[in-house]
Coordinates of N, CA and C in Angstrom, one line a residue:
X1 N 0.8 -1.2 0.0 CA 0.0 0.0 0.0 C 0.9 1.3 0.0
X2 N 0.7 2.0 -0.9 CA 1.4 3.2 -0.9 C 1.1 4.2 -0.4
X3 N 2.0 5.3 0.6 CA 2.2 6.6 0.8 C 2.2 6.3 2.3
X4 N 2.6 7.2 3.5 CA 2.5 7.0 5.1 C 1.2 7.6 5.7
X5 N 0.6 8.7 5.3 CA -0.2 9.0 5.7 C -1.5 8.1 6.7
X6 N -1.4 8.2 7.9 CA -2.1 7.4 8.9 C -3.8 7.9 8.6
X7 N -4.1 8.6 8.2 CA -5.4 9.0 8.6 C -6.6 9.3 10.2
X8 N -5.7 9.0 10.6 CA -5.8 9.4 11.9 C -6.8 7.8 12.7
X9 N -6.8 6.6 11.8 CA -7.0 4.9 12.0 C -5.8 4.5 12.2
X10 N -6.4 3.3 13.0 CA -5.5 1.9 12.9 C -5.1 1.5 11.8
X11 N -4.3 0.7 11.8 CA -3.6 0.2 10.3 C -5.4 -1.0 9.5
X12 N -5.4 -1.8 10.3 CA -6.4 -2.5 9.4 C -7.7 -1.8 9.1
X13 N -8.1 -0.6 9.7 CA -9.4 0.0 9.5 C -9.4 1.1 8.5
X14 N -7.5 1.2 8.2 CA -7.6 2.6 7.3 C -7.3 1.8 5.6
X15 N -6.4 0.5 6.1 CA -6.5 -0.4 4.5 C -7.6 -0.9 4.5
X16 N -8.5 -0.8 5.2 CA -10.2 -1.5 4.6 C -10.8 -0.1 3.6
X17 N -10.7 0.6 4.4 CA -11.0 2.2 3.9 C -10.9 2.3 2.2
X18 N -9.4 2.5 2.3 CA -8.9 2.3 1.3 C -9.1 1.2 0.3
X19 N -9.2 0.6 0.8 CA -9.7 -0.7 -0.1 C -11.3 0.0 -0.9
X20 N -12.3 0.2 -0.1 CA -13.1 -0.2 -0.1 C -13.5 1.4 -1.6
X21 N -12.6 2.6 -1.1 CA -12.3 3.6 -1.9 C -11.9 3.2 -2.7
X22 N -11.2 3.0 -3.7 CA -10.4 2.6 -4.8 C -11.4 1.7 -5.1
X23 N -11.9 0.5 -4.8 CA -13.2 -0.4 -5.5 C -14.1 0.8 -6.3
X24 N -15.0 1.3 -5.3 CA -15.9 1.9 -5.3 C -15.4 3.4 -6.6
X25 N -14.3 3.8 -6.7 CA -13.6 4.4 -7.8 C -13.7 3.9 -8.8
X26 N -12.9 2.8 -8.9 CA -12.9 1.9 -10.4 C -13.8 2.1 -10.9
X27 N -15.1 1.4 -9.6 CA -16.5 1.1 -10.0 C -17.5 1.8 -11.3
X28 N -16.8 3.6 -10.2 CA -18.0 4.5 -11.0 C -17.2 5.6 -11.6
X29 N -15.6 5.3 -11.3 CA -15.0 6.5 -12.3 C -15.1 7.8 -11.4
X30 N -15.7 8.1 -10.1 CA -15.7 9.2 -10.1 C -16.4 9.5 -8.2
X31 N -15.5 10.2 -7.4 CA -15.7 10.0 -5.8 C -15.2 11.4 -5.2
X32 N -16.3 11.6 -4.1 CA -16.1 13.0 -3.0 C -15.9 12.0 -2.0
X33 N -14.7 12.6 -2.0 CA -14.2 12.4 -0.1 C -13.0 13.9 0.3
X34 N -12.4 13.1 1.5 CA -10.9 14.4 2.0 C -10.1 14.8 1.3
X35 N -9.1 15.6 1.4 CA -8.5 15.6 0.1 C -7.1 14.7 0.2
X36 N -7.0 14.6 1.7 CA -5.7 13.6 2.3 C -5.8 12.1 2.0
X37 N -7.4 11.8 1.9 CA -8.2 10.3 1.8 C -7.8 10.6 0.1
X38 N -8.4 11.2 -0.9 CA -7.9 11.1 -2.1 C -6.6 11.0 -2.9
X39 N -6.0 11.6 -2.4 CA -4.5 11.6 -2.9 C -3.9 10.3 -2.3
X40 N -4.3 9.9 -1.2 CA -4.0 8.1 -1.2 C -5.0 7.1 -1.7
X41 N -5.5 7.7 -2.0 CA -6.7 6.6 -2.9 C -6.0 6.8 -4.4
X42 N -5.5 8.1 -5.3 CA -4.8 8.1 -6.2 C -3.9 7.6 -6.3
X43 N -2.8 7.6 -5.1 CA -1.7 6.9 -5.7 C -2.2 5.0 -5.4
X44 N -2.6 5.0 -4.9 CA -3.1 3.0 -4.8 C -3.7 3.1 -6.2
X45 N -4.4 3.4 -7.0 CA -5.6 3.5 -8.1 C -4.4 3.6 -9.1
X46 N -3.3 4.7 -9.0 CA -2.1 4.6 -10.1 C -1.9 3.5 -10.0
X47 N -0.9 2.7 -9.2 CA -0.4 1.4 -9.7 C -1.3 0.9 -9.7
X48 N -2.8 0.2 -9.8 CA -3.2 -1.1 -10.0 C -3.5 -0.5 -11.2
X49 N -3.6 0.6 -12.2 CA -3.8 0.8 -13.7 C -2.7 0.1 -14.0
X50 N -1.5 0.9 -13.2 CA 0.0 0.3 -14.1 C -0.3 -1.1 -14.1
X51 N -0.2 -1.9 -12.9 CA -0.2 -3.2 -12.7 C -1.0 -3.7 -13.9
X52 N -2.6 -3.3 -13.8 CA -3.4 -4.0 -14.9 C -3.2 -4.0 -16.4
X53 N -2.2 -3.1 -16.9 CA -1.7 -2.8 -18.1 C -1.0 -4.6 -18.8
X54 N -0.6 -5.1 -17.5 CA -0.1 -6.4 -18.2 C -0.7 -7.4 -17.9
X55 N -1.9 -7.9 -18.7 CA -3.2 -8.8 -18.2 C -2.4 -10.2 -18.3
X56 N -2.2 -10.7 -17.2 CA -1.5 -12.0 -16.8 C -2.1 -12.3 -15.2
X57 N -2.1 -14.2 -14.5 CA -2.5 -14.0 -13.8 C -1.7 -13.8 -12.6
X58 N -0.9 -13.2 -12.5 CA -0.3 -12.8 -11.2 C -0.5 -11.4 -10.8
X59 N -0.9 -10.8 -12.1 CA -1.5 -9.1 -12.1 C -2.8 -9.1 -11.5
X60 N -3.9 -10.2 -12.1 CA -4.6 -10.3 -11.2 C -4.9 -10.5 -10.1
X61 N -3.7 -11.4 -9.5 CA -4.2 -11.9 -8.2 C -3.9 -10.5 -7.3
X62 N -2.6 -9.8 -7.6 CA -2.1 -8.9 -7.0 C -3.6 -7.9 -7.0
X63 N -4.3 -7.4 -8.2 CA -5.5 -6.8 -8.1 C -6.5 -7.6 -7.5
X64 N -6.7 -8.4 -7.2 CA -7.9 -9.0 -6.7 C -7.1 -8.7 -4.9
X65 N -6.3 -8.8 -4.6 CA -5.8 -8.4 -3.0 C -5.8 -7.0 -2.8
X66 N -6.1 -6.2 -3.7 CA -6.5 -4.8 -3.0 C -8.1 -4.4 -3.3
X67 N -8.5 -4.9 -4.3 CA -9.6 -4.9 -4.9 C -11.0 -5.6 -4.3
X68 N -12.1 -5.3 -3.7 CA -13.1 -6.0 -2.9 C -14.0 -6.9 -3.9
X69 N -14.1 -6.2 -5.0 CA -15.4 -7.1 -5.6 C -14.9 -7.6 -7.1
X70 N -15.2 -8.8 -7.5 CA -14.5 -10.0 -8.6 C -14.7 -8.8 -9.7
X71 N -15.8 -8.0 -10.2 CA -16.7 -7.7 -11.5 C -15.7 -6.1 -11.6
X72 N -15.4 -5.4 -10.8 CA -14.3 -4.7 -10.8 C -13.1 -4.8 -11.4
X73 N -12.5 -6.0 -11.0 CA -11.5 -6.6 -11.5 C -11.4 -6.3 -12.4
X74 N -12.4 -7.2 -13.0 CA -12.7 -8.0 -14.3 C -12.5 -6.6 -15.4
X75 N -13.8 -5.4 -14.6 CA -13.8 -4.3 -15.5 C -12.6 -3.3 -15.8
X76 N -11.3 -3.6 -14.7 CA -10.0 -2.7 -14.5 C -9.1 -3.6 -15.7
X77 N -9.1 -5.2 -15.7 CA -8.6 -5.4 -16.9 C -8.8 -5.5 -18.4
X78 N -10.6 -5.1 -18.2 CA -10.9 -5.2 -19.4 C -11.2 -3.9 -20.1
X79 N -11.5 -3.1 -19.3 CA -11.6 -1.8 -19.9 C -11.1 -0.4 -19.6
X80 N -11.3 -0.6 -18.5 CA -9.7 0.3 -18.0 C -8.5 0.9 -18.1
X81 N -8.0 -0.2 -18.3 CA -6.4 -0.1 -18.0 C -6.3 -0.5 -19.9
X82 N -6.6 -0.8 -20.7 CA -6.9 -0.8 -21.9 C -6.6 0.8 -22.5
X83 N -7.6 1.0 -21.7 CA -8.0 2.9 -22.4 C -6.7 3.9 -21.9
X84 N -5.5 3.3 -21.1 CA -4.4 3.8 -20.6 C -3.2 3.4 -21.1
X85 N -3.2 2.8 -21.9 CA -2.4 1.5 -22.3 C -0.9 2.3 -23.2
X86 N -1.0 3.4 -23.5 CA -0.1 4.2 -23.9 C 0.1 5.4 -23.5
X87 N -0.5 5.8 -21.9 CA 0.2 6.4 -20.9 C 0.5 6.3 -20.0
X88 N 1.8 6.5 -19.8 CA 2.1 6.3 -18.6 C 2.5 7.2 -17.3
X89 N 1.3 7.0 -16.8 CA 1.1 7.5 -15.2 C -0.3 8.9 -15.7
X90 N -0.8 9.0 -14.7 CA -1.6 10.7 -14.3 C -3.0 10.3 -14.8
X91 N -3.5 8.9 -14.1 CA -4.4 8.2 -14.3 C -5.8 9.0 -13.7
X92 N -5.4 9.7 -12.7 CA -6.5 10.2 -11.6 C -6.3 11.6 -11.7
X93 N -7.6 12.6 -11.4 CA -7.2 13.7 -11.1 C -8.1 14.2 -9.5
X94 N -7.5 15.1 -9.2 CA -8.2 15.8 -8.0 C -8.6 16.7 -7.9
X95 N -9.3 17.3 -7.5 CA -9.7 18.3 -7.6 C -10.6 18.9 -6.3
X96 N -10.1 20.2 -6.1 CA -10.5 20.4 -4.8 C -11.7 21.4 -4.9
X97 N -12.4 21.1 -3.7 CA -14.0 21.4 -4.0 C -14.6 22.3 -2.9
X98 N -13.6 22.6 -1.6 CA -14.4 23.4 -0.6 C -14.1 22.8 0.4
X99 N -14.5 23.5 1.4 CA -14.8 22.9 2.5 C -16.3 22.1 3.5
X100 N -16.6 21.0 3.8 CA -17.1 20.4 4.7 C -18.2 21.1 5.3
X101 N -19.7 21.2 5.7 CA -20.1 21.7 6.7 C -19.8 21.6 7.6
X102 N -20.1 20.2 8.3 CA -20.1 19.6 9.6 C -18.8 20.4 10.0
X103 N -17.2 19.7 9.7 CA -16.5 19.8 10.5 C -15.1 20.7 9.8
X104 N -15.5 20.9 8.7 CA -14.9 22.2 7.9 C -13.4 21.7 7.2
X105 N -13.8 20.0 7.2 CA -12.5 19.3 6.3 C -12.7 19.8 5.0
X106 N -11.1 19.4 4.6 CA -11.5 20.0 2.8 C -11.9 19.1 1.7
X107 N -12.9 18.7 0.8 CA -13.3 18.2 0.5 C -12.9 17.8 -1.1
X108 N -12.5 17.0 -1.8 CA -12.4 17.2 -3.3 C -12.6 15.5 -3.9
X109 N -12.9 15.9 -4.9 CA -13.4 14.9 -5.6 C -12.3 14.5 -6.9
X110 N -12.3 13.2 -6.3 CA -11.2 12.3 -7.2 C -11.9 11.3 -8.6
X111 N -11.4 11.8 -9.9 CA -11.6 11.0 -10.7 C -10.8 10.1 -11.7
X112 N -11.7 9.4 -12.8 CA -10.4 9.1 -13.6 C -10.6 9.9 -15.2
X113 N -9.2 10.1 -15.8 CA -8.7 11.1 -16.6 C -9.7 10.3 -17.9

């Protein structure tokens, strides 16, 4: 898992997190959250494009261990990482969007390019 940033979790409650962010990205292409939560959700989301670029199954397995649901997978090597396949890197962008009501974190929304 890439970058140190703690998020202010435990180690297993902040890689579930994460996990579950990057799924849910792939998914729909497109996510509001923090802006500290996004930029580690981008760089995890970089490498598994890079990784998926070379559809073999060891790429898979490695995506299916960060990755929560099988049909994601499926879609990151089939259509995905395809549509990237002669660039390399700057898969995601960010973009920052404001601040938070509640508690006045900054808020931006992470997509793919």
């Amino acid at each position: 898992m890439p970058g140190t940033r703690k998020l202010g979790r435990p180690t297993a409650h902040r890689l579930a997190m994460l996990r579950g962010l990057v799924t849910y990205l792939l998914e729909n292409g497109k996510i509001e959250t923090t802006v500290t939560r996004a930029k580690e959700v981008s760089a995890l989301t970089e490498k598994l494009i890079t990784i998926a670029k070379e559809n073999n199954l060891h790429n898979k397995r490695l995506a299916h261990s960060v990755i929560t649901k099988e049909a994601v997978v499926k879609k990151l090597f089939d259509e995905i990482a395809p549509k990237y396949a002669e660039k390399n890197g700057g898969y995601t962008r960010v973009l920052k969007t404001g601040t938070r009501r509640g508690d006045a974190a900054e808020m931006a929304i992470i997509e793919l390019v």
